[in-house]
Coordinates of C-alpha atoms and ligand atoms in Angstrom, one line a residue:
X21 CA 78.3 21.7 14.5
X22 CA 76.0 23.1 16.6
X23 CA 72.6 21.0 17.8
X24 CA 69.3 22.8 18.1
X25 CA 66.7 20.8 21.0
X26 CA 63.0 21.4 20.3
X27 CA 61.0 24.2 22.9
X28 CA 58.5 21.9 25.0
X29 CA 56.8 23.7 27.8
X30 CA 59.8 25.9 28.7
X31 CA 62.1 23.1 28.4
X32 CA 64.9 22.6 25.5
X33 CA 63.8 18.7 24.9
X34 CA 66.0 15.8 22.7
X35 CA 64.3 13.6 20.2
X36 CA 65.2 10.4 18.7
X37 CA 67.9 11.4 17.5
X38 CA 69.2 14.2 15.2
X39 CA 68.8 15.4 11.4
X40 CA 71.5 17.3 9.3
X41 CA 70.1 21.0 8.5
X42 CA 71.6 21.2 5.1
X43 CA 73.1 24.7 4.0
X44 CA 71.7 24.8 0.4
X45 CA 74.4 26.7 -1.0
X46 CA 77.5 24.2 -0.2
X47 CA 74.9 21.1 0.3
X48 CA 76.6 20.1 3.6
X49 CA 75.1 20.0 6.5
X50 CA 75.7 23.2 9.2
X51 CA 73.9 22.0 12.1
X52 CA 71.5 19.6 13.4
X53 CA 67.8 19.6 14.8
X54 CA 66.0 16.6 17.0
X55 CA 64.2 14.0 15.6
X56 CA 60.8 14.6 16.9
X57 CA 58.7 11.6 17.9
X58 CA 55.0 11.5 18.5
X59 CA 55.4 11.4 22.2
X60 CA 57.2 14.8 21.8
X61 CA 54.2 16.5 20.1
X62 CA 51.9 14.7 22.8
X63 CA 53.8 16.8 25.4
X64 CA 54.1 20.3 23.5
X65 CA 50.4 19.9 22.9
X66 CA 50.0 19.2 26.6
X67 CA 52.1 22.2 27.9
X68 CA 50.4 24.6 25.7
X69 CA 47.1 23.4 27.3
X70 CA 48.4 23.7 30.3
X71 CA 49.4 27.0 29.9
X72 CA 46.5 28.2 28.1
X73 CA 44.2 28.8 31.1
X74 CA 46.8 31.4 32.9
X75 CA 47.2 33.3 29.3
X76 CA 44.0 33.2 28.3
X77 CA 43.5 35.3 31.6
X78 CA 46.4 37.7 31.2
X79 CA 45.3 41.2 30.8
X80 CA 45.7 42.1 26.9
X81 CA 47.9 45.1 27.7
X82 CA 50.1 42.3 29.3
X83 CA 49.9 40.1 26.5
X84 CA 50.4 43.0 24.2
X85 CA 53.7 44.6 26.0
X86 CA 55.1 40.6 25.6
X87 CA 54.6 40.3 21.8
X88 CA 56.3 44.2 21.5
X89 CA 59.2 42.9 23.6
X90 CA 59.8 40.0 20.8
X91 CA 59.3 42.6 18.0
X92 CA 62.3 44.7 19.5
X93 CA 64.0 41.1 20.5
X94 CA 63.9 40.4 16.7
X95 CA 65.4 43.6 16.0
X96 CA 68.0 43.2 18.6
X97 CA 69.4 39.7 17.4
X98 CA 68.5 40.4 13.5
X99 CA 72.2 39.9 12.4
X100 CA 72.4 36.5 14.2
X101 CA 68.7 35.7 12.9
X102 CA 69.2 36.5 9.1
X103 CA 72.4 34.3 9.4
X104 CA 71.3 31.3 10.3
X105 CA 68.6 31.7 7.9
X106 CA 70.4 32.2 5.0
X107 CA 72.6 29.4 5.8
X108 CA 69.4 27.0 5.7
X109 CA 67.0 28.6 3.6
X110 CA 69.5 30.3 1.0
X111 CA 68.3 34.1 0.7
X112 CA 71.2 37.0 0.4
X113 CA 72.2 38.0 3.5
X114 CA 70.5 41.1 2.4
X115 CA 67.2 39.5 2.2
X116 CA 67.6 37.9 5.3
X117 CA 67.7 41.1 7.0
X118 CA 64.8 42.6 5.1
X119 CA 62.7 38.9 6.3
X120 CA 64.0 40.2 9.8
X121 CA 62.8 44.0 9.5
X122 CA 59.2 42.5 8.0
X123 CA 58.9 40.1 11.2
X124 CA 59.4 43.1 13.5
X125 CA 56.8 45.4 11.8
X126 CA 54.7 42.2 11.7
X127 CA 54.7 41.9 15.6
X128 CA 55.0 45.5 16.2
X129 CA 51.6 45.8 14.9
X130 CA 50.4 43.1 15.8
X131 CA 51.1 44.6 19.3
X132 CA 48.7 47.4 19.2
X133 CA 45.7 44.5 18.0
X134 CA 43.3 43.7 20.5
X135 CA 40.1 41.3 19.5
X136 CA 36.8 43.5 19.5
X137 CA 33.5 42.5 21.3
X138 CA 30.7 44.5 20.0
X139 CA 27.2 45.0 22.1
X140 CA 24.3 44.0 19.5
X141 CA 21.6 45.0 22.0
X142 CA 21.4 47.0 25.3
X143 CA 17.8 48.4 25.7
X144 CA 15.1 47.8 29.3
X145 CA 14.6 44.0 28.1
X146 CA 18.4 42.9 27.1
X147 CA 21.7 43.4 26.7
X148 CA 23.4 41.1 24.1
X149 CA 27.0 41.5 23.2
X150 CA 29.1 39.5 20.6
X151 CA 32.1 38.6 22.2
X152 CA 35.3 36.5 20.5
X153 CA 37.0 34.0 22.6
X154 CA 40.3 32.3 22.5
X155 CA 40.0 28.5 20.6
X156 CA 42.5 27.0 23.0
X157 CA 45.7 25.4 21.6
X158 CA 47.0 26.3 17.7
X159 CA 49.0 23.8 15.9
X160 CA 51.2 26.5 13.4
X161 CA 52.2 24.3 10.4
X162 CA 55.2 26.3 8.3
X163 CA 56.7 26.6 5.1
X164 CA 60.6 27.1 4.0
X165 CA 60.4 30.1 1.8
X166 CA 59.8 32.6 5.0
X167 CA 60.0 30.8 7.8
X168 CA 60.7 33.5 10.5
X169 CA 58.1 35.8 9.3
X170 CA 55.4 33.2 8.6
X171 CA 56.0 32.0 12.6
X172 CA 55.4 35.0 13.4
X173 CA 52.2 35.4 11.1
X174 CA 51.1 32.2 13.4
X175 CA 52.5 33.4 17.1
X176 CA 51.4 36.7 16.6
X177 CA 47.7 36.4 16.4
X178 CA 47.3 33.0 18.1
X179 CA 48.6 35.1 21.2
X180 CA 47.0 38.3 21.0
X181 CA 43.9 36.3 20.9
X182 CA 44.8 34.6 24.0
X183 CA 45.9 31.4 22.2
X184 CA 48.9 29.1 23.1
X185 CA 50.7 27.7 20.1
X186 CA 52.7 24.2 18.8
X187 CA 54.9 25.8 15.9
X188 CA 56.0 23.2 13.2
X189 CA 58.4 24.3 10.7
X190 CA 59.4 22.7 7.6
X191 CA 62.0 20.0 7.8
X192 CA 64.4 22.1 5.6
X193 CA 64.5 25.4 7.7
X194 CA 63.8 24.6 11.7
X195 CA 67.3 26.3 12.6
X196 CA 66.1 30.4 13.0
X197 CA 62.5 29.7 14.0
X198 CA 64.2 27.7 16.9
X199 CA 66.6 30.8 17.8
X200 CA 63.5 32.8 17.6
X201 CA 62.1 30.0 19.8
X202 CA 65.3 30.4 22.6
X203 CA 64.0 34.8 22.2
X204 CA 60.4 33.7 23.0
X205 CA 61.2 31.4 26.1
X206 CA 62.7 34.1 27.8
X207 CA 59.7 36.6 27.3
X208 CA 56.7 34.2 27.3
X209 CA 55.6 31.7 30.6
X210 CA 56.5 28.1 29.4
X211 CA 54.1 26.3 27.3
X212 CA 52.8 29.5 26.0
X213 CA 55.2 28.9 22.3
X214 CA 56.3 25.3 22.0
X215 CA 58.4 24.2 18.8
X216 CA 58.7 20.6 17.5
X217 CA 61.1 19.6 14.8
X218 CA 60.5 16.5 12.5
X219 CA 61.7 14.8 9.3
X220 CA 58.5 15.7 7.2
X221 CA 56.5 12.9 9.6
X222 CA 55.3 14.5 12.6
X223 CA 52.2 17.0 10.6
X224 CA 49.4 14.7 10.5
X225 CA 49.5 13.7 13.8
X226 CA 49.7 17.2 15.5
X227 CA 46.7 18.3 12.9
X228 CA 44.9 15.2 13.6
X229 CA 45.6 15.6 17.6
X230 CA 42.1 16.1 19.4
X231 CA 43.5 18.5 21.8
X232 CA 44.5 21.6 18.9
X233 CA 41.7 23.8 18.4
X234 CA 42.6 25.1 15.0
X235 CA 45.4 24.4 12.4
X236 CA 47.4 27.6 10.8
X237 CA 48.9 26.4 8.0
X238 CA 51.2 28.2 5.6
X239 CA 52.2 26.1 2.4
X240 CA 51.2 23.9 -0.6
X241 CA 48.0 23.5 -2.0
X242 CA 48.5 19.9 -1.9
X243 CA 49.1 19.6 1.9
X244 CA 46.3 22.2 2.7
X245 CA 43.8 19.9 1.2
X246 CA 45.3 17.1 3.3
X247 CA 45.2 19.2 6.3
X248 CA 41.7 20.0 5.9
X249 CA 41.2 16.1 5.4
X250 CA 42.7 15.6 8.9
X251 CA 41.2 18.5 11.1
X252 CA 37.6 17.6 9.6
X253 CA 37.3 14.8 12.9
X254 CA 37.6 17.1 15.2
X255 CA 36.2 20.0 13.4
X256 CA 39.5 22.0 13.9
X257 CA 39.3 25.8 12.8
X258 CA 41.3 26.3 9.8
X259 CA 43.5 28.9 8.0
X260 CA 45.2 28.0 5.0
X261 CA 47.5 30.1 3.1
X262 CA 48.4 28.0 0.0
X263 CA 49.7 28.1 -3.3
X264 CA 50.0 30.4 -5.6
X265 CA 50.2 31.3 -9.8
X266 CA 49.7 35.1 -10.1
X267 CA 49.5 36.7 -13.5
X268 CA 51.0 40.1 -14.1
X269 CA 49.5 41.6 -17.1
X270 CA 51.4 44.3 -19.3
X271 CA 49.5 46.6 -20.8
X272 CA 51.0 48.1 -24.3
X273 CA 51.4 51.8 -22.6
X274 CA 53.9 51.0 -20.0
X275 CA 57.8 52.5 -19.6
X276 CA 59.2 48.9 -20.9
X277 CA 62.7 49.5 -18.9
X278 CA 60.9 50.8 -15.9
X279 CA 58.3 48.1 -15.5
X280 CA 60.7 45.2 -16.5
X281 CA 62.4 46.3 -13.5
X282 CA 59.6 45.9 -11.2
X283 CA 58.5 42.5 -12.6
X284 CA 62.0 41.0 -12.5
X285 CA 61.6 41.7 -8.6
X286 CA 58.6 41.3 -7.9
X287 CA 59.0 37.4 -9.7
X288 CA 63.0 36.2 -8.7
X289 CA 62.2 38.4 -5.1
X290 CA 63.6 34.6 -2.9
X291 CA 64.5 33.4 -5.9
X292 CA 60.9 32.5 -6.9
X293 CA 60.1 30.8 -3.8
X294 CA 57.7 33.5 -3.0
X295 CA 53.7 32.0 -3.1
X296 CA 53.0 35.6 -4.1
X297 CA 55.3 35.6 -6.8
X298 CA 54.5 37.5 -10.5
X299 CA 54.8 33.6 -12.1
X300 CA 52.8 34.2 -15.3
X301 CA 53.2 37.3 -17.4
X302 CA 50.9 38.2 -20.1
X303 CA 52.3 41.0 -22.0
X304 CA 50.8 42.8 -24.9
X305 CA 51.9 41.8 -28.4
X306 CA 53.1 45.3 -29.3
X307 CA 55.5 45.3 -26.6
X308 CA 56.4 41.5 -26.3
X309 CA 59.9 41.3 -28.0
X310 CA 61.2 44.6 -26.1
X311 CA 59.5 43.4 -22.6
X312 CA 61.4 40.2 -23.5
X313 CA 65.0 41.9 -24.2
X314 CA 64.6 44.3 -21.2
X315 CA 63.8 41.3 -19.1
X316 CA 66.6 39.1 -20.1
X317 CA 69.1 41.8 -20.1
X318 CA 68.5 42.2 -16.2
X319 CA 68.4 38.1 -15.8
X320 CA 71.9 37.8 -17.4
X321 CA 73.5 40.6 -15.0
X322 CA 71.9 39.0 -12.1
X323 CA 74.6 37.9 -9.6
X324 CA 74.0 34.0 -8.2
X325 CA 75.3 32.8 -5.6
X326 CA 76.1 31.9 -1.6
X327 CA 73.4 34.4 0.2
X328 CA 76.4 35.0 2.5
X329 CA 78.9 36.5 -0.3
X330 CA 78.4 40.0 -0.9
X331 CA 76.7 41.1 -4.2
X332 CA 74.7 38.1 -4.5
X333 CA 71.4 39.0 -5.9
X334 CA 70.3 35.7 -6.1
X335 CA 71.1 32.6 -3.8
X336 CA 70.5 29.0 -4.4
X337 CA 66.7 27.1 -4.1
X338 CA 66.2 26.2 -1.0
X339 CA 66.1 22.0 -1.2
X340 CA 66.7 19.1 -3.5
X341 CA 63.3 18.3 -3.9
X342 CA 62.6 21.5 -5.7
X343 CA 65.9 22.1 -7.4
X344 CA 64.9 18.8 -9.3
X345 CA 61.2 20.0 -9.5
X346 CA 62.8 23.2 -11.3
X347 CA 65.1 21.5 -13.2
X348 CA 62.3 19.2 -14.7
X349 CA 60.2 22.8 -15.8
X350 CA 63.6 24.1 -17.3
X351 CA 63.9 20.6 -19.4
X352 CA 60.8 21.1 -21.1
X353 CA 61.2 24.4 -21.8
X354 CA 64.9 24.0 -23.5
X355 CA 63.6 21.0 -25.5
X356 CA 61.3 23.0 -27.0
X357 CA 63.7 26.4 -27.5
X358 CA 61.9 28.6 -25.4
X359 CA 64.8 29.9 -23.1
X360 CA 65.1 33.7 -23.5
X361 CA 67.8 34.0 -21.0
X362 CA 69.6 31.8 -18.1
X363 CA 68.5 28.4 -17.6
X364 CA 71.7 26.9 -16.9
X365 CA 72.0 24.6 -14.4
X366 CA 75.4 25.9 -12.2
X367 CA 78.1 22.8 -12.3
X368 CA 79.0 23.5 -8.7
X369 CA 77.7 22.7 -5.8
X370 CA 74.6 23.8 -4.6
X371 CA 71.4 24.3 -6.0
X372 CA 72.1 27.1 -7.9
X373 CA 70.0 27.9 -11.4
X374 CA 70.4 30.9 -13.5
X375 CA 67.4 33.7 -13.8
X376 CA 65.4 32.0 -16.1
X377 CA 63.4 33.9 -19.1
X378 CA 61.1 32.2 -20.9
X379 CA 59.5 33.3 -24.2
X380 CA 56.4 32.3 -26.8
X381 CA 54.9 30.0 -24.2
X382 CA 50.9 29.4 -23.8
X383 CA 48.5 28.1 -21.4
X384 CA 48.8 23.9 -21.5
X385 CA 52.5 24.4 -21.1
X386 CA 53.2 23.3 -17.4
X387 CA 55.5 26.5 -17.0
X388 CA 52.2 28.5 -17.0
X389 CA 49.7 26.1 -15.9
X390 CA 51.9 24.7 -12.6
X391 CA 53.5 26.6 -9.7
X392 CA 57.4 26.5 -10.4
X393 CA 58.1 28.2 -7.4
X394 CA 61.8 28.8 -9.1
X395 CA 63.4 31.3 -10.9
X396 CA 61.9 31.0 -13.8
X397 CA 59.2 33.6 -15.8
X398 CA 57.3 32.8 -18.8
X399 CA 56.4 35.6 -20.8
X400 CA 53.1 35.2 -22.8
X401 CA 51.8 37.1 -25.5
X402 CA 48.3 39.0 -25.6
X403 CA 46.3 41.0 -27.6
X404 CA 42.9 41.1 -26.3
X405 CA 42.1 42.2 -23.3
X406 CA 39.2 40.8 -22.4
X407 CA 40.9 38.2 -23.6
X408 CA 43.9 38.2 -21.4
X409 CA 41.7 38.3 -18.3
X410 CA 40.2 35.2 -18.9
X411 CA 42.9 33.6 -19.4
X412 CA 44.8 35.0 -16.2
X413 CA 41.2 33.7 -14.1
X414 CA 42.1 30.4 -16.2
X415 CA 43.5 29.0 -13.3
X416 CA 42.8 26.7 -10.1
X417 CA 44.8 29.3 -8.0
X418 CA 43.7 32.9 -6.9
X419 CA 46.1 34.0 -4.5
X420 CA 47.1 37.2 -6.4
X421 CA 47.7 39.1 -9.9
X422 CA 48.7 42.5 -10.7
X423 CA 48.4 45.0 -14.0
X424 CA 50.9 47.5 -15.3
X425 CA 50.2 50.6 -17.0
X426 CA 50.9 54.3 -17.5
X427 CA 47.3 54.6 -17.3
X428 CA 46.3 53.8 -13.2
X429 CA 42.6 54.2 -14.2
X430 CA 42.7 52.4 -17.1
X431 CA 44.5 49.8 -15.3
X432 CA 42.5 49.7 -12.3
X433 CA 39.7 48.5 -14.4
X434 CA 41.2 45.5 -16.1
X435 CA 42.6 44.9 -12.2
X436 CA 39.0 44.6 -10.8
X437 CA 38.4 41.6 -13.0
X438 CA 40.9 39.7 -11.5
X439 CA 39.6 36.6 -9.6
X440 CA 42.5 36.8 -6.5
X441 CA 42.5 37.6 -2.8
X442 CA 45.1 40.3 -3.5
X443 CA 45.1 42.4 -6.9
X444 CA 47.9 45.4 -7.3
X445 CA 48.4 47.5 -10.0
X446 CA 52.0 48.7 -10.8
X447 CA 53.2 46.6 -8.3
X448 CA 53.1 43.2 -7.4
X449 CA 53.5 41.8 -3.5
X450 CA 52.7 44.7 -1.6
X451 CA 51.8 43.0 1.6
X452 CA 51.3 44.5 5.0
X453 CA 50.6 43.8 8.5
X454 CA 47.3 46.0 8.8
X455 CA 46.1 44.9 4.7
X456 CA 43.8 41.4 5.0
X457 CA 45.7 39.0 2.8
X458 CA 43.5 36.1 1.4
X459 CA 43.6 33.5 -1.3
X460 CA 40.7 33.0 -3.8
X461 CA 39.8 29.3 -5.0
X462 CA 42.3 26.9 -3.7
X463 CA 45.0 29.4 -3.1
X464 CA 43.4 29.4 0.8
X465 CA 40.8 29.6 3.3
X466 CA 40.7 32.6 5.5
X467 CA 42.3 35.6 5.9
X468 CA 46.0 36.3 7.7
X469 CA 47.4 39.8 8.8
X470 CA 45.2 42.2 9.5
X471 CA 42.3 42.7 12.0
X472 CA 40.3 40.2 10.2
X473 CA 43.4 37.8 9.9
X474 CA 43.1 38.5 14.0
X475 CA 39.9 37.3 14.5
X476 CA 40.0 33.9 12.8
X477 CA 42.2 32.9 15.9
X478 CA 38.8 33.5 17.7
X479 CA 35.8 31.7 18.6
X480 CA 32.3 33.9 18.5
X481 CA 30.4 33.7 21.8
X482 CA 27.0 35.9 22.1
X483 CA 26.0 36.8 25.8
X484 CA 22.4 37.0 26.1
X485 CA 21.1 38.7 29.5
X486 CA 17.4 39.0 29.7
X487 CA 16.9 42.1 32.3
X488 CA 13.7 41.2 33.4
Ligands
NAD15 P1 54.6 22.0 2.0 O1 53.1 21.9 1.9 O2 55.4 20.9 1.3 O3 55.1 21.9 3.5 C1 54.6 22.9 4.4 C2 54.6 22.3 5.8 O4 53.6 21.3 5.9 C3 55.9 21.6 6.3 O5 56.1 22.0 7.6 C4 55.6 20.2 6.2 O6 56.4 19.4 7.1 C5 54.2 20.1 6.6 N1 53.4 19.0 6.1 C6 53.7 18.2 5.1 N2 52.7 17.2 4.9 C7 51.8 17.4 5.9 C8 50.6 16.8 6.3 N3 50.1 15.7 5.6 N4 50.0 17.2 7.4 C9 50.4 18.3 8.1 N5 51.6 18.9 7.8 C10 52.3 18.5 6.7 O7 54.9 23.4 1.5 P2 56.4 24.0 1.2 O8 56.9 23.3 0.0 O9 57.2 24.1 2.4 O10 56.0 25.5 0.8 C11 55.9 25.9 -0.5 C12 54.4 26.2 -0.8 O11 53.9 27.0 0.1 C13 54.2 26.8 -2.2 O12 53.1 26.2 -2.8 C14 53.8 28.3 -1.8 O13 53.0 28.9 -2.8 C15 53.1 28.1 -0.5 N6 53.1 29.3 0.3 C16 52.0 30.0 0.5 C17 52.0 31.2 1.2 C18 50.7 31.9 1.4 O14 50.7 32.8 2.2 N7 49.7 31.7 0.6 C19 53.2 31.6 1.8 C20 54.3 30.9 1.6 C21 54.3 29.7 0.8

């Protein structure tokens, strides 16, 4: 089995001792990753300080030309990539690859960015320019749905900035950020990317850590508020991209076959595990029984299984934690007859459940209230529209929320009155590296991708010459 060491200043770097990467589709274990110890992320923390200075100072056409060398890397070694990952993260092989094509557009874009200083004043008595300065060592704190592309949300601007980075990824799925790691050692100077591994121990003591400058954090609301607890000592800058419950609303006008299509993506896309999932659909009354039928119809010819067997549509959740967390939303829901399609439980192993439809379901059931982050959908019924949109803004999330109609205008306007950072009509997760992507209410702080996602890897410093 093969043993992945952490990336410490340019060095690969043992722990105290190793832990089993389970493949979530067999449930045995496929390779192992160090045990990370505090004194480990004490001396990742210290090589990316020490390398900070010297990279700081490189040219940005330098530092530019490096980050479009690891997009094309990416691209190179995507087959190798999208393996591993699918081995410990579950996606089709398919999936995989597309994770791999979105990390390489991410960094290739990324790699025409450059921070901008702007000159405020210039006139016989002063010139004053706004200027936006590296922060110094980022601490990138990482999910398991994405985790090659959300490194790179981290790496990508933490470097064009002029950052150096500590990358932390989630217990579950350290295996292809650390081959992505062995790419970036041999195109960055050491200390410039540093990856520890842990066992779910090791995050509050690199946010707490009084040498990281600012925390970028993808991942559940729950942590981001304890993150934001722990940088608050040190006043760390903070982004936090958290958790998500986006509505889609279905407006009575839409092709039924056509649009039932697009939601059953854009909500089992990762099998769920997607923040900007569709997890709550409101569809009108008129339509509800047909939406329902079209939607299970496509749940029960959904194909699950290993993400490394061809035709697999769906592969299995990614952990044991969650597979029980899913299981528990799934109990409720059969207890109380609500299943429209799927919802078995596979007896195999793995943590495989069926597409999941769920029907006649209401606000103050936890299947719309809470983030299942599973393939599940509940359907709800609406009438009202002014109606529907307050109960879609009904929530503590805001991350993002779509509405589908044959009318764009007509949806457009119901859209506008969604409370979320992103808001799509007839379509649902169309995210990009040069669209800001932001979370309303405690679905974030911040803003990632994009030139503004750039710049909160910055510190603002005004130079103020007096000319005479
Ligand atoms: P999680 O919060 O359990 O873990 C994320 C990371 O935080 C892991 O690396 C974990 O080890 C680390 N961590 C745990 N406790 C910590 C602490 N006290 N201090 C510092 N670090 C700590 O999240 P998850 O379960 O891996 O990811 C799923 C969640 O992420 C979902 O809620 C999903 O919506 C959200 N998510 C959001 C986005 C977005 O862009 N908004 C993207 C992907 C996922």
């Amino acid at each position: 089995m093969d043993n992945y060491k952490m990336l410490i200043g340019g060095e690969w770097v043992e722990g105290a001792g190793k832990i089993e990467v389970i493949n979530p589709a067999t449930e045995k274990a496929f390779a192992t990753v160090e045990k990370g110890t505090k004194e480990n992320v004490d001396a990742a923390v210290a090589a990316a300080k020490a390398a900070f200075p010297a990279w700081s100072q490189t040219p940005i056409e330098e530092r530019q030309a490096k980050l479009a060398e690891l997009s094309a890397a990416v691209a190179k070694n995507a087959e190798k990539l999208a393996r591993l990952l699918t081995q410990e993260q579950g996606k089709p092989l398919a999936e995989a690859m597309g994770e791999m094509a979105w990390t390489e557009g991410y960094l290739g874009h990324f790699a025409t960015l450059k921070v901008e200083n702007r000159v405020i004043q210039d006139d016989e008595d002063f010139f004053i320019e706004m200027r936006r300065k590296p922060l110094g060592v980022v601490a990138g704190i990482l999910p398991w749905n994405f985790p090659v592309l959300v490194a790179c949300w981290k790496i990508a601007p933490a470097l064009i900035a002029g950052n150096t980075i500590v990358l932390k990824p989630a217990p579950t799925t350290p295996v292809a950020t650390l081959a992505l790691g062995e790419i970036c050692s041999e195109i960055f100077p050491p200390g410039v990317v540093n990856i520890i591994t842990d066992e779910n121990d090791l995050g509050p003591y690199l946010t707490t850590h009084p040498d990281v400058a600012k925390v970028g954090f993808t991942g559940s609301t729950a942590t981001g508020k304890k993150i934001m607890a722990s940088a608050s000592d040190t006043l760390k800058r903070l982004t936090l991209e958290l958790g998500g419950n986006d509505a889609g609303i279905v407006l009575d006008d839409v092709n039924v076959p056509e649009t039932a299509q697009k939601i059953f993506d854009a909500a089992f896309l990762n099998c769920g595990q997607v923040c900007l999932a569709i997890k709550r659909a409101y569809v009108h009354d008129s339509i509800y029984d047909e939406m329902c039928a079209e939607l299970s119809k496509i749940a029960e010819n959904t194909v699950t299984d290993d993400g490394l067997k061809q035709g697999t549509n769906i592969g299995p959740i990614q952990n044991r934690e969650q597979y029980e967390k899913v299981k528990g939303f799934l109990d409720d829901v059969r207890a109380a007859g609500k299943i429209a399609a799927g919802g078995q439980v596979e007896d195999r192993e793995g943590f495989f459940i069926r597409p999941t439809i769920v029907r006649d379901v209401k606000e103050g059931d936890d299947i719309v209230d809470k983030e299942q982050f599973g393939p599940v959908l509940p359907l709800i019924r609406f009438t009202d529209i002014d109606d529907v949109v307050a109960r879609a803004n009904a929530s503590e999330y805001g991350l993002g929320g779509s509405v589908w109609s044959s009318d764009v205008k007509r949806a457009t306007d119901v859209a506008e009155r969604i409370e979320s950072g992103s808001v799509w009509v007839n379509q649902h997760i169309n995210i990009g590296p040069h669209i800001p992507m932001a979370g309303f209410k405690q679905s974030g702080i911040g803003v990632e991708q994009s030139l503004e996602g750039l710049d909160e890897y910055t510190q603002v410093q005004v130079l103020n010459v007096a000319k005479r």
